[in-house]
Every structure is written in structure tokens, then in C-alpha cells.
Amino acid sequence: MEDWRAQGSFNSENRHQVKISVCEPRVVDKIKKHVIYSVKGVDRDGTFEVYRRYSEFSQLRALLISRWPGCYIPPLPPKQVINNLEDKFVEERQKYLERFCNAIAELPYLYYSNEFKVFLRSSSADISKELSSLPKESYNDLIKKYSEAFSALAGKEIGPEVQTKLEEFGKFLKKVIPLLETLKKVAKNVTAARKGYAEQYHVLVNYLIPEYEKVVVAEVAPNNALIFSSTSVDKLLGAMQRLKEDAERNSWESVYMLVKSELREVQAMQEAIKAKAYYDDLKAKAIAKEASENLEITKLKSGGSTLRSVFSRRPNGDLITDLENSVVQIKKDIESLTTISDIIVCVLGYIEIEGFKRARVEKYNTIIQGLALEELGHAERLKELWTVVSTMKPI
């Protein structure tokens, strides 16, 4: 499957010019304490460095969703009101904000959009106001923007198979979300259980058993049959140290983080798909309005009255002219909305769904392979320890 993202007005070279990081979080106290993050890097337009808070990231994403309908907009971590200044939380949020920026950098039409340029480069003291003040786009503006950003899709057919693909994928996402919710809960529980197990195992092997040997075994065994409390066996000490390091690393944490990330990304994909329904609804309302105004024109031309004419002092002729002009504009809107809906189907069917599927497989394989290596390594370290123990003779 071709990567259509790389074939619009932006080529694949552009994304490799981008280096962006979110770092140096710090708490500021103006009206209310909050954390700001340094967003800095370099791209084809030069270097940049700005400071942004989470709410501004969130505003940016909402703006991208509304102004780039049908496009997958990478997710952000959810808002948190309580304990949002704690170091661990801030560190985790920083990672997700950086992931968001780098995901945008992989989509040049979003990265070089007006919205993201303002976010990255504006020196305004009120970035929120500047984002809100971006000029409103007309239907024609939107069509022109998409024609340029996705020029490689020109001439692509929107047959029944593409429409079916979109519908089926929407159903698939609805089915996946409850499964991911359950996986998230279980992975969180397993992560906590593994952490508790590792900590207790470390205490058992490194403290309790050696202490038991010193207090009990050394007292009752004339030959001082010490194994775990021995300080002269390098192999045992090395095996115990490596197992201790395992206690500090929980391989299931990555699985839990993956599931949380997957859930947010599936929900983000749902948002992209909902854009078509939104524009289809606008089109349906426009069609209904056109029919209503045509009916009103017919009544007025036949000498009848309408609610509009009853409460208006203007002559019916003027009302008819206004309605006819309104119908002309509505027809143009319907045509534009049809085009936008078709474009959204194309973007979703030929770009977003395929890209989303590839990303899911790649991420899953990476995490599972990493988990497998960690689990096998842990098993090997356990085997190493107990093999040394089983071959040792009391001192």
C-alpha cells in the first residue's frame, strides 16, 4: 500500500528535516500554579523555542480536529486536575506531549499548517487568544487546502468498496474500545502485582534468607552451612545483583503504557471518522432548508402567506427575491459539502485507515518482542541464581 501522506504538496524529505522536543518542565505561579514545557527544535523554517502549558496543547489539538476534518490527529494524555504538579505525573505528561509533537512532525500537512506554525513560533503572551483568532475557513477554503495537501489523491474513485471499508472500520473501532478498556485494567493490575512480587522477592533473597542463615543456620549447624549470606562466592553475588536490578525494572509497565496509548489512539481515529457524519449532517440540514425555502417561495408566488410574510412589513416580492438568493447559496453549500464529504472519505479510505493499521501492527510487534526478551531474560536470571545455589556446598 502506497504512503499517500508523502505524496501531497509536502514530500517525505520535509519530515526528516524536523527535530522537535518537549522538555524542561517547570511550575509557574501566576493566578494559579501550572506547569509549562519548553517546545524547541529546528525545521525547514529555522529554529524555534517557545513555552507552552498543557491547556494550549489541548486547544491546538481541538483546533486541528475542527480544521482538518477526517484527518487522524494524534492524541494527548487526558486532563488531570488532582496531583498534576507531582514530578512523576509531570515527567509522564512531558513524554506524551513530546510524542504528540513528533507524531505531528510525521504528518507534514499538519506540521506546516497555520495552526501548528502559530503554536510553535508565536511569541504572543496570549497564545490561546492567537489560536482562537485564526481566520475562519469557508467550505471553499477547506476544499482548496485539502486539494493541495492531498494532491496525490486526485482522481481516486469513491466506490462502494471505499464507503464499506469506512463503515466496517468504524464498527471495528467500536468493538475494540471495550476490549482495550478491559486490557488496560488487567495490565495495570498485572503491573502492580509484578512490582509487588519483585520487591518482595528481592527482600526474601537479599535480606530475609541471608539473615535467617546468620541467625538460625549458623547457630544450629556446626559447619556454618551458609549459602545466601556467603561473601566469598562471586557467582552467587553476581546473580543476586542481577536479580536485584530486575526488581527495579517491570517489563509489564511497557504493556500497560501500550494499552493506554492504544486506547487513546483508537479514540482519536474515531474522532476522525466522525467528521464525515458531521458534514453529512450539515448537508442533510442544508437539503431540508432548501426544500423548506422552495416551498415558501411557491406559497408566496401563489398569493399565499407564510410565517415569514405574516411577521414582515416588506412586500412579498422582496421576500421571494431574498429566498431565491438564499436557495442559490444553499445549493452552492450543498455542492461544497458533498465535495468535502467525498474528500473525507478519500482521506480516510486511502490514507488514515491504512496508516492506522500499519502503526498498530508495528507498535504491537515492538512491544511484544521487547516484553518477550525481558521475560526470557528474567527467567534466565532466576535460573542462574538457583543453579548457583543448587551447586553450592555449605561452608
CSV table of C-alpha atoms in Angstrom, one decimal, residues 71-326:
chain,number,residue,atom,x,y,z
A,71,CYS,CA,-7.5,13.5,9.4
A,72,TYR,CA,-6.1,11.5,12.2
A,73,ILE,CA,-4.9,13.9,14.9
A,74,PRO,CA,-2.5,12.2,17.3
A,75,PRO,CA,-3.9,12.0,20.9
A,76,LEU,CA,-2.9,13.8,24.0
A,77,PRO,CA,-2.9,12.4,27.6
A,78,PRO,CA,-6.1,13.3,29.4
A,79,LYS,CA,-6.6,16.3,31.6
A,80,GLN,CA,-5.9,15.7,35.3
A,81,VAL,CA,-7.0,18.1,37.9
A,82,ILE,CA,-5.6,16.5,41.1
A,83,ASN,CA,-1.9,15.9,41.7
A,84,ASN,CA,-1.0,17.4,38.3
A,85,LEU,CA,2.1,19.1,39.7
A,86,GLU,CA,3.8,15.9,41.0
A,87,ASP,CA,7.2,15.1,39.5
A,88,LYS,CA,6.2,11.6,38.3
A,89,PHE,CA,3.0,12.9,36.6
A,90,VAL,CA,4.8,15.9,35.0
A,91,GLU,CA,7.5,13.6,33.7
A,92,GLU,CA,5.0,11.2,32.1
A,93,ARG,CA,2.9,14.0,30.6
A,94,GLN,CA,6.1,15.5,29.2
A,95,LYS,CA,6.8,12.3,27.3
A,96,TYR,CA,3.3,12.1,25.9
A,97,LEU,CA,3.4,15.8,24.8
A,98,GLU,CA,6.7,15.1,23.0
A,99,ARG,CA,5.2,12.0,21.4
A,100,PHE,CA,2.3,14.2,20.2
A,101,CYS,CA,4.6,16.8,18.6
A,102,ASN,CA,6.8,14.1,16.9
A,103,ALA,CA,3.6,12.4,15.6
A,104,ILE,CA,2.5,15.7,14.1
A,105,ALA,CA,6.0,16.1,12.6
A,106,GLU,CA,5.4,12.8,10.7
A,107,LEU,CA,2.4,14.4,9.1
A,108,PRO,CA,3.8,17.4,7.1
A,109,TYR,CA,0.4,18.8,6.1
A,110,LEU,CA,-0.4,19.2,9.8
A,111,TYR,CA,3.1,20.2,10.9
A,112,TYR,CA,3.3,23.1,8.4
A,113,SER,CA,-0.3,24.1,8.9
A,114,ASN,CA,-1.1,27.6,10.0
A,115,GLU,CA,-2.3,26.2,13.4
A,116,PHE,CA,0.9,24.4,14.2
A,117,LYS,CA,3.1,27.2,13.0
A,118,VAL,CA,1.4,29.6,15.4
A,119,PHE,CA,1.7,27.1,18.2
A,120,LEU,CA,5.5,26.6,17.5
A,121,ARG,CA,6.6,30.1,16.6
A,122,SER,CA,4.2,32.7,18.1
A,123,SER,CA,5.8,35.0,20.7
A,124,SER,CA,2.4,36.3,21.8
A,125,ALA,CA,1.8,36.5,25.5
A,126,ASP,CA,-1.6,35.0,24.9
A,127,ILE,CA,-1.2,32.1,22.5
A,128,SER,CA,-4.6,30.9,23.3
A,129,LYS,CA,-6.2,34.1,22.0
A,130,GLU,CA,-4.0,33.9,18.9
A,131,LEU,CA,-5.1,30.4,18.1
A,132,SER,CA,-8.7,31.4,18.6
A,133,SER,CA,-8.2,34.3,16.3
A,134,LEU,CA,-7.1,32.3,13.3
A,135,PRO,CA,-9.4,33.2,10.3
A,136,LYS,CA,-12.4,31.1,9.9
A,137,GLU,CA,-12.2,28.9,6.8
A,138,SER,CA,-15.1,28.7,4.3
A,139,TYR,CA,-16.1,25.5,2.6
A,140,ASN,CA,-14.1,26.6,-0.5
A,141,ASP,CA,-11.0,27.3,1.7
A,142,LEU,CA,-11.2,23.8,3.1
A,143,ILE,CA,-11.6,22.2,-0.3
A,144,LYS,CA,-8.6,24.2,-1.7
A,145,LYS,CA,-6.5,23.3,1.4
A,146,TYR,CA,-7.2,19.6,1.0
A,147,SER,CA,-6.6,19.7,-2.7
A,148,GLU,CA,-3.1,21.0,-2.1
A,149,ALA,CA,-2.3,18.8,0.9
A,150,PHE,CA,-3.5,15.6,-0.7
A,151,SER,CA,-3.0,16.3,-4.4
A,152,ALA,CA,-1.9,12.6,-4.9
A,153,LEU,CA,-5.5,11.6,-4.2
A,154,ALA,CA,-6.8,13.5,-7.3
A,155,GLY,CA,-8.8,11.2,-9.5
A,156,LYS,CA,-9.2,8.5,-6.8
A,157,GLU,CA,-12.6,6.8,-7.1
A,158,ILE,CA,-15.0,6.7,-4.2
A,159,GLY,CA,-16.7,3.5,-5.0
A,160,PRO,CA,-19.0,1.3,-2.8
A,161,GLU,CA,-15.9,-0.6,-1.5
A,162,VAL,CA,-14.3,2.5,0.0
A,163,GLN,CA,-17.6,3.5,1.7
A,164,THR,CA,-18.0,-0.1,3.0
A,165,LYS,CA,-14.4,0.0,4.2
A,166,LEU,CA,-15.1,3.1,6.2
A,167,GLU,CA,-18.3,1.8,7.7
A,168,GLU,CA,-16.7,-1.6,8.7
A,169,PHE,CA,-13.7,0.1,10.2
A,170,GLY,CA,-16.0,2.3,12.3
A,171,LYS,CA,-17.7,-0.8,13.6
A,172,PHE,CA,-14.4,-2.4,14.3
A,173,LEU,CA,-13.2,0.6,16.4
A,174,LYS,CA,-16.4,0.4,18.5
A,175,LYS,CA,-15.8,-3.2,19.2
A,176,VAL,CA,-12.1,-2.7,20.1
A,177,ILE,CA,-12.6,0.0,22.7
A,178,PRO,CA,-14.3,-2.2,25.4
A,179,LEU,CA,-11.6,-4.8,24.8
A,180,LEU,CA,-8.9,-2.2,25.3
A,181,GLU,CA,-10.6,-0.9,28.4
A,182,THR,CA,-10.5,-4.4,29.9
A,183,LEU,CA,-6.9,-4.9,28.8
A,184,LYS,CA,-5.9,-1.6,30.4
A,185,LYS,CA,-7.4,-2.6,33.7
A,186,VAL,CA,-5.8,-6.0,33.7
A,187,ALA,CA,-2.4,-4.7,32.5
A,188,LYS,CA,-2.5,-2.2,35.3
A,189,ASN,CA,-3.3,-4.9,37.9
A,190,VAL,CA,-0.6,-7.2,36.5
A,191,THR,CA,2.0,-4.3,36.5
A,192,ALA,CA,1.2,-3.6,40.2
A,193,ALA,CA,1.3,-7.3,41.1
A,194,ARG,CA,4.6,-7.9,39.3
A,195,LYS,CA,6.1,-4.8,41.0
A,196,GLY,CA,4.9,-6.1,44.4
A,197,TYR,CA,6.2,-9.6,43.7
A,198,ALA,CA,9.6,-8.3,42.5
A,199,GLU,CA,10.0,-6.1,45.6
A,200,GLN,CA,9.1,-9.0,48.0
A,201,TYR,CA,11.3,-11.5,46.1
A,202,HIS,CA,14.2,-9.0,46.4
A,203,VAL,CA,13.6,-8.7,50.2
A,204,LEU,CA,13.4,-12.5,50.5
A,205,VAL,CA,16.5,-13.4,48.6
A,206,ASN,CA,18.7,-10.4,49.6
A,207,TYR,CA,17.7,-9.9,53.2
A,208,LEU,CA,15.4,-12.5,54.9
A,209,ILE,CA,17.1,-15.7,53.8
A,210,PRO,CA,20.7,-14.4,54.4
A,211,GLU,CA,19.5,-13.1,57.8
A,212,TYR,CA,17.9,-16.5,58.6
A,213,GLU,CA,21.1,-18.2,57.8
A,214,LYS,CA,23.1,-16.0,60.1
A,215,VAL,CA,20.7,-16.2,63.0
A,216,VAL,CA,19.4,-19.8,62.8
A,217,VAL,CA,21.5,-21.9,60.5
A,218,ALA,CA,24.9,-20.7,61.8
A,219,GLU,CA,23.7,-21.4,65.3
A,220,VAL,CA,22.4,-24.9,64.8
A,221,ALA,CA,24.8,-26.1,62.1
A,222,PRO,CA,28.3,-26.7,63.4
A,223,ASN,CA,29.8,-26.3,60.0
A,224,ASN,CA,28.2,-22.9,59.5
A,225,ALA,CA,26.3,-24.0,56.4
A,226,LEU,CA,25.8,-20.6,54.9
A,227,ILE,CA,24.9,-20.1,51.2
A,228,PHE,CA,23.0,-16.8,50.7
A,229,SER,CA,24.9,-14.9,53.4
A,230,SER,CA,28.2,-16.0,51.9
A,231,THR,CA,30.5,-13.1,50.9
A,232,SER,CA,33.1,-15.3,49.1
A,233,VAL,CA,31.1,-16.7,46.2
A,234,ASP,CA,31.3,-14.2,43.3
A,235,LYS,CA,28.8,-16.1,41.1
A,236,LEU,CA,26.1,-16.0,43.7
A,237,LEU,CA,26.7,-12.3,44.5
A,238,GLY,CA,26.6,-11.5,40.8
A,239,ALA,CA,23.4,-13.5,40.2
A,240,MET,CA,21.8,-11.8,43.2
A,241,GLN,CA,22.8,-8.4,42.0
A,242,ARG,CA,21.3,-9.0,38.5
A,243,LEU,CA,18.1,-10.2,40.1
A,244,LYS,CA,18.0,-7.1,42.2
A,245,GLU,CA,18.2,-5.0,39.0
A,246,ASP,CA,15.2,-6.9,37.7
A,247,ALA,CA,13.2,-5.8,40.7
A,248,GLU,CA,13.7,-2.2,39.6
A,249,ARG,CA,12.6,-2.9,36.1
A,250,ASN,CA,9.0,-4.0,35.4
A,251,SER,CA,8.6,-5.3,31.9
A,252,TRP,CA,4.8,-5.2,32.2
A,253,GLU,CA,4.9,-1.5,32.7
A,254,SER,CA,5.5,-1.2,28.9
A,255,VAL,CA,2.5,-3.3,28.2
A,256,TYR,CA,0.3,-1.1,30.4
A,257,MET,CA,1.6,2.0,28.7
A,258,LEU,CA,1.0,0.5,25.3
A,259,VAL,CA,-2.6,-0.3,26.1
A,260,LYS,CA,-3.3,3.2,27.5
A,261,SER,CA,-1.7,4.7,24.3
A,262,GLU,CA,-3.6,2.3,22.0
A,263,LEU,CA,-6.9,3.3,23.7
A,264,ARG,CA,-6.3,7.0,23.1
A,265,GLU,CA,-5.2,6.4,19.5
A,266,VAL,CA,-8.3,4.3,18.7
A,267,GLN,CA,-10.5,7.1,20.2
A,268,ALA,CA,-8.5,9.7,18.1
A,269,MET,CA,-9.3,7.6,15.0
A,270,GLN,CA,-12.9,7.5,15.9
A,271,GLU,CA,-12.9,11.3,16.0
A,272,ALA,CA,-11.5,11.4,12.5
A,273,ILE,CA,-14.2,9.1,11.2
A,274,LYS,CA,-17.0,11.1,13.0
A,275,ALA,CA,-16.1,14.1,10.8
A,276,LYS,CA,-17.8,12.5,7.8
A,277,ALA,CA,-21.1,12.1,9.8
A,278,TYR,CA,-20.8,15.8,10.9
A,279,TYR,CA,-20.5,17.1,7.3
A,280,ASP,CA,-23.2,14.6,6.1
A,281,ASP,CA,-25.5,16.1,8.8
A,282,LEU,CA,-24.7,19.6,7.7
A,283,LYS,CA,-25.6,18.6,4.1
A,284,ALA,CA,-28.9,16.9,5.2
A,285,LYS,CA,-29.8,20.1,7.1
A,286,ALA,CA,-29.0,22.2,4.0
A,287,ILE,CA,-31.1,20.0,1.8
A,288,ALA,CA,-34.0,20.3,4.3
A,289,LYS,CA,-33.6,24.1,4.4
A,290,GLU,CA,-33.6,24.3,0.6
A,291,ALA,CA,-36.8,22.3,0.4
A,292,SER,CA,-38.4,24.4,3.0
A,293,GLU,CA,-37.5,27.7,1.3
A,294,ASN,CA,-38.6,26.4,-2.1
A,295,LEU,CA,-41.9,25.5,-0.6
A,296,GLU,CA,-42.2,29.0,0.9
A,297,ILE,CA,-41.4,30.6,-2.4
A,298,THR,CA,-44.1,28.5,-4.1
A,299,LYS,CA,-46.7,29.6,-1.5
A,300,LEU,CA,-45.7,33.3,-1.8
A,301,LYS,CA,-45.8,33.2,-5.6
A,302,SER,CA,-49.3,31.7,-5.5
A,303,GLY,CA,-50.5,34.5,-3.3
A,304,GLY,CA,-50.5,32.6,0.0
A,305,SER,CA,-48.9,33.7,3.3
A,306,THR,CA,-46.1,32.2,5.3
A,307,LEU,CA,-44.9,32.7,8.9
A,308,ARG,CA,-42.1,35.0,7.4
A,309,SER,CA,-44.6,37.1,5.4
A,310,VAL,CA,-47.0,37.4,8.4
A,311,PHE,CA,-44.4,39.0,10.6
A,312,SER,CA,-42.7,41.0,7.9
A,313,ARG,CA,-43.6,44.5,6.6
A,314,ARG,CA,-41.8,44.0,3.4
A,315,PRO,CA,-43.6,43.2,0.1
A,316,ASN,CA,-43.9,39.6,-0.8
A,317,GLY,CA,-41.8,40.3,-4.0
A,318,ASP,CA,-38.8,41.3,-1.8
A,319,LEU,CA,-39.2,38.2,0.4
A,320,ILE,CA,-39.3,36.0,-2.7
A,321,THR,CA,-36.1,37.6,-4.0
A,322,ASP,CA,-34.4,37.1,-0.7
A,323,LEU,CA,-35.5,33.5,-0.6
A,324,GLU,CA,-34.4,32.8,-4.1
A,325,ASN,CA,-30.9,34.2,-3.4
A,326,SER,CA,-30.8,32.1,-0.2
